[in-house]
Coordinates of C-alpha atoms and ligand atoms in Angstrom, one line a residue:
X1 CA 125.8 131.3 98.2
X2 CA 127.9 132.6 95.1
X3 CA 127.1 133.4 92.1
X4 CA 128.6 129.9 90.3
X5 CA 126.7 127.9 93.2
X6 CA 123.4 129.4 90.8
X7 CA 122.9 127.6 87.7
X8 CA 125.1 129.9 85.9
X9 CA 125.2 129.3 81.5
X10 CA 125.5 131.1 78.3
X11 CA 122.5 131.4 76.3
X12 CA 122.5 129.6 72.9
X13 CA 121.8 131.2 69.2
X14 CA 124.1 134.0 68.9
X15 CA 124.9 136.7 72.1
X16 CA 126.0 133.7 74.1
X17 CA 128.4 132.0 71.8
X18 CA 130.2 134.7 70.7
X19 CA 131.0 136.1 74.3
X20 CA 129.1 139.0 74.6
X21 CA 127.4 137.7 77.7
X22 CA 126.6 135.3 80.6
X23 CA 122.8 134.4 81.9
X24 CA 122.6 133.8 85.7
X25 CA 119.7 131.9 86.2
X26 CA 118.2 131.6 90.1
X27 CA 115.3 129.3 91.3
X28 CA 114.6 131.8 93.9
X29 CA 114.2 135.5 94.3
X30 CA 116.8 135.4 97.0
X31 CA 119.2 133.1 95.4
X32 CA 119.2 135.6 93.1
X33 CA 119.4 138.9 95.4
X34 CA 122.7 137.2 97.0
X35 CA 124.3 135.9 94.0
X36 CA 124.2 139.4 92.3
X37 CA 125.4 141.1 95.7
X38 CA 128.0 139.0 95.4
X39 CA 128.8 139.4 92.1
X40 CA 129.0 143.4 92.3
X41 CA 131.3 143.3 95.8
X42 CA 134.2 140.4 94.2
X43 CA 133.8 143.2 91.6
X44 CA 134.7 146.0 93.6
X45 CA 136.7 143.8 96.2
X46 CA 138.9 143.2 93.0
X47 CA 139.2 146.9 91.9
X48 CA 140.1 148.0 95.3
X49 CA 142.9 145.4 95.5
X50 CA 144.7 147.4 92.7
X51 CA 143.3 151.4 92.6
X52 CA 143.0 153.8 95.5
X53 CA 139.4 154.1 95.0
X54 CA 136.8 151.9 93.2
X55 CA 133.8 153.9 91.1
X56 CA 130.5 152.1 90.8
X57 CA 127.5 153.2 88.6
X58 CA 123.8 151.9 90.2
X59 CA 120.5 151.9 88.2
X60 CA 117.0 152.6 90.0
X61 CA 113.4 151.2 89.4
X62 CA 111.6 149.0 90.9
X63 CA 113.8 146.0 90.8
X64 CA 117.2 145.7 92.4
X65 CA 116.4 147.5 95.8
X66 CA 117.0 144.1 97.8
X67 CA 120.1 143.4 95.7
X68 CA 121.4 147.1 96.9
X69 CA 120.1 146.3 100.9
X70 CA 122.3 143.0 100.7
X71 CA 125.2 144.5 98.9
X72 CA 125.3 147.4 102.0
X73 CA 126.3 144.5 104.1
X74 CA 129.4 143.4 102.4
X75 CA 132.8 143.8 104.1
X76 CA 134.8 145.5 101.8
X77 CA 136.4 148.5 102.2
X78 CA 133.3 151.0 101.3
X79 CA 135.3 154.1 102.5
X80 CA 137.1 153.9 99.5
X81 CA 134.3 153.6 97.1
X82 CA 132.5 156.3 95.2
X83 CA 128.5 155.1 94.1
X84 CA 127.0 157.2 91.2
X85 CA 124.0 157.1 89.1
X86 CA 123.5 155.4 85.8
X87 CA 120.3 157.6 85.2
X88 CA 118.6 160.2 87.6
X89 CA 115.1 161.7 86.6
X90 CA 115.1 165.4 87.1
X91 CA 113.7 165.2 90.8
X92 CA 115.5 166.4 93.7
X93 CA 117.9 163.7 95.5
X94 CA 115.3 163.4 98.4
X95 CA 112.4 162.9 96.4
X96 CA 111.1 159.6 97.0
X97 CA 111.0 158.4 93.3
X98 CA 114.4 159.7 92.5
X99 CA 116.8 157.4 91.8
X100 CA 119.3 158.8 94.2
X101 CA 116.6 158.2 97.3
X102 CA 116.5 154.7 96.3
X103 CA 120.5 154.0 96.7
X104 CA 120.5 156.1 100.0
X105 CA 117.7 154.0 101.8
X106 CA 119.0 150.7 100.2
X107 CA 122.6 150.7 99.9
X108 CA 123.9 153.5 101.7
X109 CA 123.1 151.8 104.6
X110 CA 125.0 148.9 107.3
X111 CA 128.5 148.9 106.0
X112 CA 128.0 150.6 103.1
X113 CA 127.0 153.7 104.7
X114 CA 130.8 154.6 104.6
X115 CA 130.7 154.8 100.9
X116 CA 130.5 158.5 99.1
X117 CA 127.2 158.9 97.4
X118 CA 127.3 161.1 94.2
X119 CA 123.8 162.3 93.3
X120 CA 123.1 164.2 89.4
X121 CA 120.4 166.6 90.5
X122 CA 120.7 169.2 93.7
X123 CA 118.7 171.5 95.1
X124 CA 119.4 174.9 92.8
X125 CA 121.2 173.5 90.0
X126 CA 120.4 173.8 86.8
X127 CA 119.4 171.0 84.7
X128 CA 122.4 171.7 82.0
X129 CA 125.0 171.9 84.9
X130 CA 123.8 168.8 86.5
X131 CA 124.3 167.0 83.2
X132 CA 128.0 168.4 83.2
X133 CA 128.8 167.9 86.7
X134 CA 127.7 164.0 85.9
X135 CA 130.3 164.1 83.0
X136 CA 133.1 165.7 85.1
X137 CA 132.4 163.1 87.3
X138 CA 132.7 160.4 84.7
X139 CA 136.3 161.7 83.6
X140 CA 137.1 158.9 86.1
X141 CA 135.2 156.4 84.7
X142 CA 133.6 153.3 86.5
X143 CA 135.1 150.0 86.9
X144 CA 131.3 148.4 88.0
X145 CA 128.2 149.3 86.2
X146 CA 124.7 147.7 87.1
X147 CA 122.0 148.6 84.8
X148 CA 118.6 147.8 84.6
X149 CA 116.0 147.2 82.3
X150 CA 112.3 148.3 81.8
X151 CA 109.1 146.4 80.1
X152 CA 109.3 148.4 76.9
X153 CA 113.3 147.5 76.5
X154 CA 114.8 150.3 78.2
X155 CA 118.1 150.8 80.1
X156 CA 119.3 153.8 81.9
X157 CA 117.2 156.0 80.7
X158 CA 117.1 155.9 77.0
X159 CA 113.6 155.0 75.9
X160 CA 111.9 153.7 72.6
X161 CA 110.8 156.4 70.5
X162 CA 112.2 159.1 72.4
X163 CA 113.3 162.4 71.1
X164 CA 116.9 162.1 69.5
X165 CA 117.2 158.6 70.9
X166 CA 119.8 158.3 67.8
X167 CA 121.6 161.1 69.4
X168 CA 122.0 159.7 72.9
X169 CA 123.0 156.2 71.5
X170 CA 126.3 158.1 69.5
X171 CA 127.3 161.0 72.0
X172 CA 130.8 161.4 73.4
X173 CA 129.9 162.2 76.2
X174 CA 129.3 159.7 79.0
X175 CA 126.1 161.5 80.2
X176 CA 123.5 163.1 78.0
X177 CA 120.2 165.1 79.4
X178 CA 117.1 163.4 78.0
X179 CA 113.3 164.0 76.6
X180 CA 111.5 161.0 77.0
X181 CA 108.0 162.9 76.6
X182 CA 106.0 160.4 74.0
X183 CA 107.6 157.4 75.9
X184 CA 105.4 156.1 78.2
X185 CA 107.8 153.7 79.7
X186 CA 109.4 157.0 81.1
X187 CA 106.0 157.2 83.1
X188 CA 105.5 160.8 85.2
X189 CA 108.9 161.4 84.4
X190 CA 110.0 162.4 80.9
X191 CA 113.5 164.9 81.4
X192 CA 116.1 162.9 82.6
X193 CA 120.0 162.4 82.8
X194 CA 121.3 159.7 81.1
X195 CA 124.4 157.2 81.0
X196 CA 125.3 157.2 77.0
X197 CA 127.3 154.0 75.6
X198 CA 130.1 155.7 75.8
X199 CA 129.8 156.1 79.6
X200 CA 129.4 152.0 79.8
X201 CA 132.0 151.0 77.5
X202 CA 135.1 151.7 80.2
X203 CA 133.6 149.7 82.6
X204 CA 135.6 146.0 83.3
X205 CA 132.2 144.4 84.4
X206 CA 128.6 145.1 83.7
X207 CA 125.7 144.0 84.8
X208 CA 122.0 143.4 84.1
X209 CA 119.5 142.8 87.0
X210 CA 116.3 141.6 85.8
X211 CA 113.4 140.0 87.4
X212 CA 110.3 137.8 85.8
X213 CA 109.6 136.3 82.9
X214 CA 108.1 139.3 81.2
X215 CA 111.9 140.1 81.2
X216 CA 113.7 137.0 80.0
X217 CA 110.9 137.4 77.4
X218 CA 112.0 140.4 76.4
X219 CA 115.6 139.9 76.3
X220 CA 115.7 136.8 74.0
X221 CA 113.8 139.1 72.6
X222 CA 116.7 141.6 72.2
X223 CA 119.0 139.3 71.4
X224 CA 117.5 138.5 68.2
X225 CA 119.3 142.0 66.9
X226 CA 121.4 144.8 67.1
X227 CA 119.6 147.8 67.3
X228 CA 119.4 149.7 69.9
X229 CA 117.3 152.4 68.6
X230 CA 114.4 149.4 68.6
X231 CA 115.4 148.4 72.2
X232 CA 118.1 150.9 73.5
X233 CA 118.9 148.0 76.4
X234 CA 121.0 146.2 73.6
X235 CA 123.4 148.8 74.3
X236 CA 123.7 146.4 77.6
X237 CA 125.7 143.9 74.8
X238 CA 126.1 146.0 71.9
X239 CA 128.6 148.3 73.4
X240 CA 132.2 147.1 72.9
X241 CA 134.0 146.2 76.0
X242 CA 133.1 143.9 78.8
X243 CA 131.3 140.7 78.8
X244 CA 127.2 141.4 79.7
X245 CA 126.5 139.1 82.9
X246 CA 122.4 139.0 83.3
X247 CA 121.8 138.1 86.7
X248 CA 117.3 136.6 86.7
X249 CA 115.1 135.1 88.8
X250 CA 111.3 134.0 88.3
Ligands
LIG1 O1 113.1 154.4 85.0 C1 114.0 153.6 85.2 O2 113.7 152.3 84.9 C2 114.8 151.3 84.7 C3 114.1 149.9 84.8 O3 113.4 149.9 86.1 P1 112.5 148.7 86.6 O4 111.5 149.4 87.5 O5 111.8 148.1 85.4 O6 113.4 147.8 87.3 C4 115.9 151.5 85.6 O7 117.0 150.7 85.2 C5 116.3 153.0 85.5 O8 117.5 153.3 86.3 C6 115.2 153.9 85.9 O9 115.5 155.3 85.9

């Protein structure tokens, strides 16, 4: 299936009249699993058409894993794509709730396994040089992002109520180290490295996998307003640049 065979619409009252983004509504959990795969890979199939290499920024959590495990089977040409992280707890890449693990057993995988992973954290580097390696990384910055969003309105990994939350939504820098301690969204793991605004805005398409209708809930929820320091996933369609397109399902 693709993603207009899915009953594809603009929400009404505001964020979908004035362009800012596109709901994709699936009946089923894997309509909805192949019409975002889809969605991501004409992305990056369209990038690679024009630039030597195609860049493409993954969220972790709980939800898009089967969207990732779909994605790895799409022909494009992979060995020309470079996958980093829109957020990475400070955990080791192998640790099995890192967000890095999650893209190596999900989407590094089938064809996908030619791609070059980029992980934030490494064994022996410091937590300040792993936030600048992610931002000399992101001096090329990504055509594709796909960002997720928690129960308490997060994305990335900029909480409610964290520490200098204000701070992380205005930096410069596309990647900002985080203390999400007093969050409890941010669960076990409270120091992270985040994707800013800044490090969305370049990207041509971004996208928002979400599941359940805790979710949908929550983001007509968000749409009602425009600040992010309430519910830092408006930066998902608060940031100027691309169109938001929400991919859901039941
Ligand atoms: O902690 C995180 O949570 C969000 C949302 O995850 P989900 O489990 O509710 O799908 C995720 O987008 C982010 O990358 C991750 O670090």
């Amino acid at each position: 299936m693709s993603p207009t065979g899915a009953a594809a619409f603009g929400i009404s009252g505001g964020i979908g009249d004035d362009g800012r983004m596109q709901l994709h509504a699936y009946e089923s959990a894997t309509q909805w699993t192949w019409g975002a795969a889809i969605a991501i890979s004409s992305a990056l199939a369209r990038d690679l058409e024009q630039n030597a290499r195609a860049r493409l920024l993954l969220s972790g959590g709980k939800t898009p894993g089967p969207v990732y495990a779909a994605l790895s089977k799409s022909p494009i040409a992979w060995d020309r794509v470079d996958v980093a992280l829109v957020d990475e707890r400070w955990l080791l890449p192998d640790d099995p709730d890192s967000n890095a693990r999650l893209l190596r057993e999900s989407l590094i995988q089938n064809k996908a396994q030619k791609a070059r992973l980029e992980t934030i954290t490494r064994a022996g580097r410091p937590f300040d040089e792993a936030i600048a390696t992610a931002n000399l990384h992101a001096r090329q910055p990504a055509g594709v992002v796909v960002l997720g969003m928690g129960d308490d309105g997060h994305t990335a990994s900029l909480f409610p109520g964290m520490v200098d939350l204000e701070g992380a939504l205005s930096a410069s820098s596309p990647y900002v180290g985080v203390d999400a301690g007093g969050s409890p969204g941010a669960g076990n793991w409270q120091r992270r490295i985040s994707l800013t605004p800044a490090g969305l805005a370049p990207a041509h398409t971004r996208i928002l996998l979400i599941r359940g209708e805790k979710k949908r809930a929550l983001l007509d929820r968000l749409l009602q307003s425009d600040d992010a320091t309430e519910f830092p996933a408006r930066i998902a369609f608060t940031t100027p640049g691309a169109k938001l397109h929400v991919h859901w399902c039941p």
